[in-house]
Amino acid sequence: MARNTSLYFRIVEGRNLPAKDVTATVWRNLNPFWGEEYTLHLPMGFHTVSFYVMDEDTIGHDDVIGKISLSKEVIGAQSKGLDSWMNLTRIDPDEEIQGEIHLGLELVQDGIRAGLRCHIIEARDLAPRDISGTSDPFVRIMFNSQTAETSIIKKTRFPHWDEVLQFELNDTKLEDGQSLALEVWDWDMVGKNDFLGKVEIPLDCLQKTSQVKAWFRLLPLGKTEDDAGGKLGALRLKIRLVEDRILPSMYYQPLIDLLVESVNSPAELDDTTPLTMLEEVTTVESRQEVAITLVKIFLGQGLVIPFLDYLNMKEVNQTSDPNTLFRSNSLASKAMEQFMKAVGMLYLHEVLKPIVNRIFEEKKYIELDPCKMELNRTRRISFKGSVSEEEVRESSLELLHMYLSDTMDSIVNSVPQCPPVMRVAFKQLHKRVEEQFPEPENEDVKYLAISGFLFLRFFAPAILTPKLFNLRDNHADTRTSRTLLLLAKAVQSIGNLGLQLGHGKEQWMAPLHPFILQSVGCVKDFLDKLIDIDSDSAEAHHRAVFLPSVTVKEGYLQKHKAEGQQLLPRFAFKKRYFWLSSETLSYAKSPEWQVRSSIPIQRICAVERVDETAFQMQHMMQVITQDNDGQPHTMYIQCKNVNELNQWLSAIRKASIYNERMLPAFHPGAYKSGKWSCCLQSERTGCSRTHSAVTLGDWSDPLDPDAETQTIYKQLLQGRDKLRKKYLESAHAETAMDQKEKQQGTGSQTDDLKKSRSFYERRMAAAARLLDVVQDLERAHLAFERREKEEASNDILPS
């Protein structure tokens, strides 16, 4: 069983940031807007998260403007998350503390002498203090007027000392209120040492037991942070913390089966299914998260096309006015939008990146709105001195026309680059819309349905904010941002097939209208070619994941090759430098080591996480391979942190995605006392589905069907009472049905009445099945929670 801690945050905007540059430039902004969203995977035991606002400098180091630090308790106290402005605080190096230290404390008695033995084992995730991104840590301990230090471990943030320091007691026992003070320092050859954190441990815990072993959080010196009265500016943040217990796959399978049944089993159009009930309990705020979660689940099941077709068919058939089709933030609209981002990012980059890069590099001044024209910024347009508004408009129109023409050429010629699965999804959408609106006057609706997603929700937003779609590393400056906005508006108008031209307030866009109208025919032709694809060919088209000569990822990891089913001792792990290519996973003692051990990629049959509780070690994964005789071998690997773990999982899965002998299941736990810790079973056959053959590319990777299904379960759990009241406790509906039957007579029920009764019974049965599955999952979570508490109570102290 795994645990997931994720921090979803959106960095919205800043205000009143202090000027740091000697000369201000147009693209510097003291009230910036970012609008960027991130998901950060955190260790379960994290305490605080900090956001730093930097002023980027071309020469020298970037300036730190200030920071915002939030504790886990503050974030977790808001179930829907935080959304507020927060003042930046000043940076104090002695307060920039992170990490934990692993200690053992023991009272010892040697005849008439008594002492305190302190075992300094290791530390993890220490703050980097050196320019190399590491530190040279050592530990200093003060107790009973005595001081002792450990050795210095060079160039690491995860030192392992395994040293014992011993202190004498004045008496044969500890005095009341005595404590031990510990400090961690970064040793510097030149200048003073840097503070890495402290721990003060009351020794009352040794009164009940003579020995204690635990992890202790490192703390700062204790200065209070000063927000400088808002003088450093403020940042608006939206933050939400999600902590989940992820059960073994077998517990989620019934819910997966119900969701799959919704799209696989033909049903009446108006029938209630688990998917329709799920949409009923989603809010506007949660719908996007539910949509991308469902897209990931059905991608993993290989059923994303039937899933999207099911939602789109429901949406289309419930829409009477074609002008309102997919205009709401329905589950169907959100699912199609997230689907394009999930499978089409490489396609988007191939189509738009060249033109976006050109706009960033050329930095042309383009403006069509006379209210926004600044003639003093257009000196480069003419050498005649001042320029007129008309000259600015003509120059801008020429440049914008050129950018727009190149953009549309790239789009309409991109049919071969578009992922087959996207093309099939659009083909199905085209079919559903044509069936619902066959009238000649609605001829354009089938094109608008596709272009509304492809142009208005994919191409245009990516042009407007290229950084949010990974097209650029940085946001655009003011001039480039305006060019991108005008280009995105034009692309959006073309995607609307020019139907709204002349009806808006921006009449200054009128000079572009002829080109937009001329492009409509090209767009229709492009969409006709796009959906001209065999529906069965979507899975047959594979794109090479990596070039053979490219080293995809490299770095130090801790490894152990397991032989048989035994518990791993900690010392079994050895530090090795790893290289990953499309052909091999290799490792050696160091990057310079000439002799390497290699695992052929084609022998990899599973790449999976390992439960933290399995070996009492964090951030672990397992690479399962098969030899020539078909015998499995497991290599356990420990990463430095959870984000590095995700990166290695993603990279190895991509490299092995087309392997033929992938395992269907695995055990995320350890085999001890004759059974697996994850499922309490003794069989070698795994209890959880493998994820190795499931990948999304770089947009959101790696997929984890169990974690995704847990998200859906939580949504249904929150809406359980609403569903029960509507579908199982609506006695008035059944009473009304009985009254109708009595009026008609028991022997002469009409066909309509029979259909109504059948519909009502099917609806009740579907709701009952779904709520039973939710209840079973709730019981499983409670059972695992009780077991965790029992195991924790057997430990001396939880680490």
CSV table of N, CA, C and O in Angstrom, one decimal, residues 349-359 410:
chain,number,residue,atom,x,y,z
A,349,HIS,N,3.8,21.0,-30.2
A,349,HIS,CA,5.1,21.6,-30.3
A,349,HIS,C,5.6,21.5,-31.7
A,349,HIS,O,6.2,22.5,-32.2
A,350,GLU,N,5.3,20.5,-32.4
A,350,GLU,CA,5.8,20.4,-33.8
A,350,GLU,C,5.1,21.4,-34.7
A,350,GLU,O,5.7,22.0,-35.6
A,351,VAL,N,3.9,21.7,-34.4
A,351,VAL,CA,3.1,22.7,-35.2
A,351,VAL,C,3.5,24.1,-34.9
A,351,VAL,O,3.7,25.0,-35.8
A,352,LEU,N,3.5,24.5,-33.6
A,352,LEU,CA,3.6,25.9,-33.2
A,352,LEU,C,5.0,26.3,-32.8
A,352,LEU,O,5.3,27.5,-32.8
A,353,LYS,N,5.9,25.5,-32.3
A,353,LYS,CA,7.1,25.9,-31.7
A,353,LYS,C,8.0,26.8,-32.7
A,353,LYS,O,8.5,27.8,-32.3
A,354,PRO,N,8.1,26.4,-34.0
A,354,PRO,CA,8.9,27.3,-34.9
A,354,PRO,C,8.4,28.7,-35.0
A,354,PRO,O,9.2,29.6,-34.9
A,355,ILE,N,7.1,28.9,-35.1
A,355,ILE,CA,6.6,30.2,-35.3
A,355,ILE,C,6.6,31.0,-34.0
A,355,ILE,O,6.9,32.2,-33.9
A,356,VAL,N,6.4,30.3,-32.8
A,356,VAL,CA,6.5,31.0,-31.5
A,356,VAL,C,7.9,31.4,-31.2
A,356,VAL,O,8.1,32.5,-30.7
A,357,ASN,N,8.9,30.5,-31.5
A,357,ASN,CA,10.3,30.9,-31.3
A,357,ASN,C,10.6,32.1,-32.1
A,357,ASN,O,11.4,33.0,-31.7
A,358,ARG,N,10.1,32.2,-33.4
A,358,ARG,CA,10.5,33.3,-34.2
A,358,ARG,C,9.9,34.6,-33.7
A,358,ARG,O,10.6,35.7,-33.6
A,359,ILE,N,8.7,34.6,-33.1
A,359,ILE,CA,8.1,35.8,-32.6
A,359,ILE,C,8.9,36.2,-31.4
A,359,ILE,O,9.1,37.4,-31.2
A,410,SER,N,1.2,25.9,-41.1
A,410,SER,CA,1.7,24.9,-40.3
A,410,SER,C,0.6,24.0,-39.8
A,410,SER,O,0.7,22.7,-39.7
